[in-house]
Amino acid sequence: AQRVTQPEKLLSVFKGAPVELKCNYSYSGSPELFWYVQYSRQRLQLLLRHISRESIKGFTADLNKGETSFHLKKPFAQEEDSAMYYCALSYTGGGNKLTFGTGTQLKVEL
Amino acid sequence: EPEVTQTPSHQVTQMGQEVILRCVPISNHLYFYWYRQILGQKVEFLVSFYNNEISEKSEIFDDQFSVERPDGSNFTLKIRSTKLEDSAMYFCASSYLQETQYFGPGTRLLVL
């Protein structure tokens, strides 16, 4: 069965510091990986997906199949990045269902 | 920009009562989903719906749950006889094809 692990419940960084939110997955096939973000009192929204290889709001994530990881990175954290970040996985034949990790709360301090 | 909407935002019900949670997906989307998040836990998939039928459901989605698209715009989740453990935030999502899912703001259900 597929699984997504986000080992950190809370990550606190100072403004301007680099950010790395960890995500590891287990799935034997070829998954599609996503990062969703939830700002305070707002809905879940897609931040990025691995197949599009985009950089959104300065965030990037590279799928590392060898390490089964999809860590989210940003070189310089901004105060507005404070939010809950969820890593999620879907796979072909899975009805497009998303399997989520438990989420990491990112707090950017001044 | 079009958004998924959900009503009500909050619902309080007594154990054993039926509840219907409503969602209006984005209008040209073809796939619809329900997820739930129990307080302090991860977001969990419940069911996906395409072409007027369930395409996949999780083990959580037992006989107490049902989904319906009664008209061209609404997508509903019915819980027939609520239990205390059904208390959660319920999210609706939709996608055009099997790709990016757009989420609604959620309905917080409290079963007393």
mmCIF file of C-alpha atoms in Angstrom:
data_model
loop_
_atom_site.group_PDB
_atom_site.id
_atom_site.type_symbol
_atom_site.label_atom_id
_atom_site.label_comp_id
_atom_site.label_asym_id
_atom_site.label_seq_id
_atom_site.Cartn_x
_atom_site.Cartn_y
_atom_site.Cartn_z
ATOM 1 C CA ALA A 1 0.000 0.000 0.000
ATOM 2 C CA GLN A 2 1.135 3.530 -0.645
ATOM 3 C CA ARG A 3 2.271 5.737 2.199
ATOM 4 C CA VAL A 4 3.569 9.293 2.612
ATOM 5 C CA THR A 5 5.712 10.271 5.569
ATOM 6 C CA GLN A 6 6.428 13.799 6.723
ATOM 7 C CA PRO A 7 8.668 13.388 9.741
ATOM 8 C CA GLU A 8 8.393 16.934 11.071
ATOM 9 C CA LYS A 9 5.165 18.209 12.622
ATOM 10 C CA LEU A 10 6.587 21.681 13.069
ATOM 11 C CA LEU A 11 9.466 23.467 11.411
ATOM 12 C CA SER A 12 10.480 26.871 12.649
ATOM 13 C CA VAL A 13 12.953 29.006 10.664
ATOM 14 C CA PHE A 14 13.982 32.624 10.599
ATOM 15 C CA LYS A 15 13.070 34.908 7.741
ATOM 16 C CA GLY A 16 15.689 34.670 5.019
ATOM 17 C CA ALA A 17 16.871 31.231 6.100
ATOM 18 C CA PRO A 18 16.647 28.215 3.788
ATOM 19 C CA VAL A 19 13.709 25.873 4.195
ATOM 20 C CA GLU A 20 13.497 22.161 3.563
ATOM 21 C CA LEU A 21 10.309 20.267 4.296
ATOM 22 C CA LYS A 22 10.875 16.545 4.142
ATOM 23 C CA CYS A 23 8.642 14.037 2.420
ATOM 24 C CA ASN A 24 9.287 10.342 1.873
ATOM 25 C CA TYR A 25 6.947 7.953 0.167
ATOM 26 C CA SER A 26 6.504 4.261 -0.306
ATOM 27 C CA TYR A 27 4.933 2.931 -3.452
ATOM 28 C CA SER A 28 6.233 0.192 -5.688
ATOM 29 C CA GLY A 29 5.141 1.722 -9.001
ATOM 30 C CA SER A 30 5.540 5.181 -10.526
ATOM 31 C CA PRO A 31 3.737 7.671 -8.343
ATOM 32 C CA GLU A 32 2.884 11.264 -8.955
ATOM 33 C CA LEU A 33 3.901 13.526 -6.084
ATOM 34 C CA PHE A 34 2.376 16.813 -5.000
ATOM 35 C CA TRP A 35 2.823 19.503 -2.400
ATOM 36 C CA TYR A 36 -0.341 21.156 -1.120
ATOM 37 C CA VAL A 37 -0.341 24.203 1.151
ATOM 38 C CA GLN A 38 -2.975 25.435 3.562
ATOM 39 C CA TYR A 39 -2.624 29.012 4.762
ATOM 40 C CA SER A 40 -4.408 30.022 7.938
ATOM 41 C CA ARG A 41 -8.191 29.771 7.504
ATOM 42 C CA GLN A 42 -7.886 28.979 3.813
ATOM 43 C CA ARG A 43 -8.474 25.886 1.720
ATOM 44 C CA LEU A 44 -5.932 23.338 0.618
ATOM 45 C CA GLN A 45 -4.313 24.496 -2.585
ATOM 46 C CA LEU A 46 -1.819 22.915 -4.889
ATOM 47 C CA LEU A 47 1.670 24.343 -4.536
ATOM 48 C CA LEU A 48 3.446 22.170 -7.062
ATOM 49 C CA ARG A 49 3.532 18.722 -8.661
ATOM 50 C CA HIS A 50 6.622 16.863 -9.685
ATOM 51 C CA ILE A 51 5.727 16.325 -13.329
ATOM 52 C CA SER A 52 5.409 20.034 -14.041
ATOM 53 C CA ARG A 53 8.867 20.789 -12.619
ATOM 54 C CA GLU A 54 7.788 24.360 -11.872
ATOM 55 C CA SER A 55 8.971 26.709 -9.176
ATOM 56 C CA ILE A 56 6.019 28.259 -7.386
ATOM 57 C CA LYS A 57 6.520 31.121 -4.915
ATOM 58 C CA GLY A 58 10.210 30.244 -4.911
ATOM 59 C CA PHE A 59 9.587 26.638 -3.827
ATOM 60 C CA THR A 60 11.001 23.659 -5.692
ATOM 61 C CA ALA A 61 10.807 19.929 -5.144
ATOM 62 C CA ASP A 62 12.695 17.169 -6.905
ATOM 63 C CA LEU A 63 11.527 13.615 -7.041
ATOM 64 C CA ASN A 64 14.339 11.311 -5.964
ATOM 65 C CA LYS A 65 13.255 7.786 -6.844
ATOM 66 C CA GLY A 66 16.349 6.231 -5.324
ATOM 67 C CA GLU A 67 15.647 7.751 -1.932
ATOM 68 C CA THR A 68 11.852 7.766 -2.482
ATOM 69 C CA SER A 69 11.782 11.403 -1.442
ATOM 70 C CA PHE A 70 10.126 14.600 -2.625
ATOM 71 C CA HIS A 71 11.480 17.259 -0.309
ATOM 72 C CA LEU A 72 10.218 20.829 -0.648
ATOM 73 C CA LYS A 73 12.856 23.542 -0.650
ATOM 74 C CA LYS A 74 13.098 27.296 -0.699
ATOM 75 C CA PRO A 75 16.379 29.178 -0.440
ATOM 76 C CA PHE A 76 15.066 32.166 1.523
ATOM 77 C CA ALA A 77 11.979 31.882 3.713
ATOM 78 C CA GLN A 78 9.460 34.704 3.797
ATOM 79 C CA GLU A 79 6.991 35.482 6.560
ATOM 80 C CA GLU A 80 4.089 34.754 4.202
ATOM 81 C CA ASP A 81 5.340 31.188 3.763
ATOM 82 C CA SER A 82 4.049 30.332 7.237
ATOM 83 C CA ALA A 83 1.424 27.657 6.611
ATOM 84 C CA MET A 84 0.671 23.949 6.794
ATOM 85 C CA TYR A 85 2.330 21.946 4.036
ATOM 86 C CA TYR A 86 1.103 18.524 2.939
ATOM 87 C CA CYS A 87 2.918 16.098 0.696
ATOM 88 C CA ALA A 88 0.617 13.820 -1.297
ATOM 89 C CA LEU A 89 0.866 10.941 -3.727
ATOM 90 C CA SER A 90 -1.353 9.537 -6.445
ATOM 91 C CA TYR A 91 -0.812 6.729 -8.920
ATOM 92 C CA THR A 92 -2.156 5.376 -12.171
ATOM 93 C CA GLY A 93 -4.977 2.959 -11.548
ATOM 94 C CA GLY A 94 -5.698 4.450 -8.160
ATOM 95 C CA GLY A 95 -8.713 6.448 -9.259
ATOM 96 C CA ASN A 96 -6.601 9.572 -8.854
ATOM 97 C CA LYS A 97 -7.032 9.413 -5.089
ATOM 98 C CA LEU A 98 -4.506 11.387 -3.111
ATOM 99 C CA THR A 99 -2.692 9.827 -0.185
ATOM 100 C CA PHE A 100 -1.556 12.571 2.157
ATOM 101 C CA GLY A 101 1.185 12.832 4.721
ATOM 102 C CA THR A 102 0.426 14.184 8.165
ATOM 103 C CA GLY A 103 1.620 17.653 7.227
ATOM 104 C CA THR A 104 4.337 19.997 8.470
ATOM 105 C CA GLN A 105 3.525 23.341 10.035
ATOM 106 C CA LEU A 106 6.082 25.869 8.813
ATOM 107 C CA LYS A 107 6.580 28.902 10.986
ATOM 108 C CA VAL A 108 8.757 31.688 9.661
ATOM 109 C CA GLU A 109 9.934 33.987 12.405
ATOM 110 C CA LEU A 110 11.213 37.526 12.030
ATOM 111 C CA GLU B 1 -11.207 32.237 -10.702
ATOM 112 C CA PRO B 2 -13.764 29.442 -10.206
ATOM 113 C CA GLU B 3 -13.694 27.646 -6.874
ATOM 114 C CA VAL B 4 -15.207 24.593 -5.251
ATOM 115 C CA THR B 5 -17.819 25.602 -2.696
ATOM 116 C CA GLN B 6 -19.179 23.596 0.217
ATOM 117 C CA THR B 7 -22.210 24.017 2.472
ATOM 118 C CA PRO B 8 -22.685 24.201 5.343
ATOM 119 C CA SER B 9 -19.373 25.382 6.763
ATOM 120 C CA HIS B 10 -20.276 23.841 10.131
ATOM 121 C CA GLN B 11 -22.791 21.155 11.045
ATOM 122 C CA VAL B 12 -23.658 19.837 14.482
ATOM 123 C CA THR B 13 -25.782 16.707 14.689
ATOM 124 C CA GLN B 14 -26.858 14.059 17.158
ATOM 125 C CA MET B 15 -25.467 10.564 16.941
ATOM 126 C CA GLY B 16 -27.660 8.385 14.756
ATOM 127 C CA GLN B 17 -28.945 11.255 12.642
ATOM 128 C CA GLU B 18 -28.478 11.524 8.904
ATOM 129 C CA VAL B 19 -26.406 14.357 7.478
ATOM 130 C CA ILE B 20 -25.935 15.558 3.935
ATOM 131 C CA LEU B 21 -22.877 17.572 3.051
ATOM 132 C CA ARG B 22 -23.094 19.571 -0.123
ATOM 133 C CA CYS B 23 -20.478 20.576 -2.653
ATOM 134 C CA VAL B 24 -20.552 22.525 -5.881
ATOM 135 C CA PRO B 25 -17.519 21.470 -7.934
ATOM 136 C CA ILE B 26 -15.920 23.650 -10.580
ATOM 137 C CA SER B 27 -18.347 23.649 -13.480
ATOM 138 C CA ASN B 28 -16.374 21.933 -16.240
ATOM 139 C CA HIS B 29 -14.755 19.354 -13.962
ATOM 140 C CA LEU B 30 -15.451 15.687 -14.489
ATOM 141 C CA TYR B 31 -14.008 13.982 -11.417
ATOM 142 C CA PHE B 32 -15.243 14.550 -7.876
ATOM 143 C CA TYR B 33 -13.859 13.482 -4.548
ATOM 144 C CA TRP B 34 -14.536 13.490 -0.841
ATOM 145 C CA TYR B 35 -11.831 13.492 1.800
ATOM 146 C CA ARG B 36 -12.004 13.856 5.536
ATOM 147 C CA GLN B 37 -9.621 15.005 8.241
ATOM 148 C CA ILE B 38 -10.203 14.021 11.829
ATOM 149 C CA LEU B 39 -8.769 16.633 14.189
ATOM 150 C CA GLY B 40 -5.032 16.204 14.523
ATOM 151 C CA GLN B 41 -4.843 13.500 11.869
ATOM 152 C CA LYS B 42 -4.034 13.345 8.178
ATOM 153 C CA VAL B 43 -6.357 14.081 5.290
ATOM 154 C CA GLU B 44 -7.889 10.746 4.213
ATOM 155 C CA PHE B 45 -9.479 9.798 0.917
ATOM 156 C CA LEU B 46 -13.071 8.632 1.096
ATOM 157 C CA VAL B 47 -14.399 8.291 -2.439
ATOM 158 C CA SER B 48 -13.961 9.371 -6.036
ATOM 159 C CA PHE B 49 -16.806 9.759 -8.527
ATOM 160 C CA TYR B 50 -16.788 9.914 -12.306
ATOM 161 C CA ASN B 51 -19.416 9.526 -14.982
ATOM 162 C CA ASN B 52 -22.160 9.189 -12.373
ATOM 163 C CA GLU B 53 -20.609 6.320 -10.523
ATOM 164 C CA ILE B 54 -18.078 5.647 -7.805
ATOM 165 C CA SER B 55 -14.667 4.976 -9.335
ATOM 166 C CA GLU B 56 -12.874 4.183 -6.099
ATOM 167 C CA LYS B 57 -13.639 4.155 -2.403
ATOM 168 C CA SER B 58 -11.633 3.599 0.742
ATOM 169 C CA GLU B 59 -12.338 1.180 3.554
ATOM 170 C CA ILE B 60 -13.692 4.127 5.543
ATOM 171 C CA PHE B 61 -16.480 4.546 2.982
ATOM 172 C CA ASP B 62 -18.788 1.826 4.279
ATOM 173 C CA ASP B 63 -22.525 1.308 3.819
ATOM 174 C CA GLN B 64 -23.264 4.315 6.028
ATOM 175 C CA PHE B 65 -21.853 6.607 3.363
ATOM 176 C CA SER B 66 -23.241 7.430 -0.051
ATOM 177 C CA VAL B 67 -22.537 10.022 -2.733
ATOM 178 C CA GLU B 68 -24.766 11.503 -5.353
ATOM 179 C CA ARG B 69 -24.698 14.032 -8.117
ATOM 180 C CA PRO B 70 -28.398 14.886 -8.162
ATOM 181 C CA ASP B 71 -28.151 17.562 -10.833
ATOM 182 C CA GLY B 72 -25.540 19.131 -13.062
ATOM 183 C CA SER B 73 -23.933 21.167 -10.312
ATOM 184 C CA ASN B 74 -24.147 19.563 -6.866
ATOM 185 C CA PHE B 75 -22.182 16.662 -5.423
ATOM 186 C CA THR B 76 -23.347 15.377 -2.058
ATOM 187 C CA LEU B 77 -22.029 13.116 0.662
ATOM 188 C CA LYS B 78 -24.634 11.476 2.869
ATOM 189 C CA ILE B 79 -23.889 9.805 6.173
ATOM 190 C CA ARG B 80 -26.911 7.683 7.009
ATOM 191 C CA SER B 81 -26.527 7.234 10.753
ATOM 192 C CA THR B 82 -23.759 9.341 12.198
ATOM 193 C CA LYS B 83 -21.347 8.068 14.832
ATOM 194 C CA LEU B 84 -19.174 10.041 17.212
ATOM 195 C CA GLU B 85 -16.115 9.045 15.191
ATOM 196 C CA ASP B 86 -17.560 10.679 12.073
ATOM 197 C CA SER B 87 -16.708 14.057 13.596
ATOM 198 C CA ALA B 88 -14.188 15.558 11.198
ATOM 199 C CA MET B 89 -13.578 18.171 8.546
ATOM 200 C CA TYR B 90 -14.945 16.944 5.229
ATOM 201 C CA PHE B 91 -13.372 18.264 2.047
ATOM 202 C CA CYS B 92 -14.809 18.068 -1.423
ATOM 203 C CA ALA B 93 -12.487 18.285 -4.418
ATOM 204 C CA SER B 94 -12.858 18.233 -8.175
ATOM 205 C CA SER B 95 -10.605 17.872 -11.175
ATOM 206 C CA TYR B 96 -11.064 18.244 -14.902
ATOM 207 C CA LEU B 97 -9.180 15.103 -15.777
ATOM 208 C CA GLN B 98 -7.188 12.813 -13.502
ATOM 209 C CA GLU B 99 -4.810 15.580 -12.558
ATOM 210 C CA THR B 100 -4.788 18.565 -10.230
ATOM 211 C CA GLN B 101 -7.541 18.422 -7.634
ATOM 212 C CA TYR B 102 -9.085 21.654 -6.422
ATOM 213 C CA PHE B 103 -10.372 21.596 -2.880
ATOM 214 C CA GLY B 104 -13.332 23.251 -1.238
ATOM 215 C CA PRO B 105 -13.073 25.059 2.109
ATOM 216 C CA GLY B 106 -14.480 22.088 4.016
ATOM 217 C CA THR B 107 -17.442 21.338 6.259
ATOM 218 C CA ARG B 108 -16.718 20.812 9.926
ATOM 219 C CA LEU B 109 -19.017 18.067 11.207
ATOM 220 C CA LEU B 110 -19.494 17.554 14.924
ATOM 221 C CA VAL B 111 -21.449 14.528 16.094
ATOM 222 C CA LEU B 112 -22.692 14.703 19.682
#
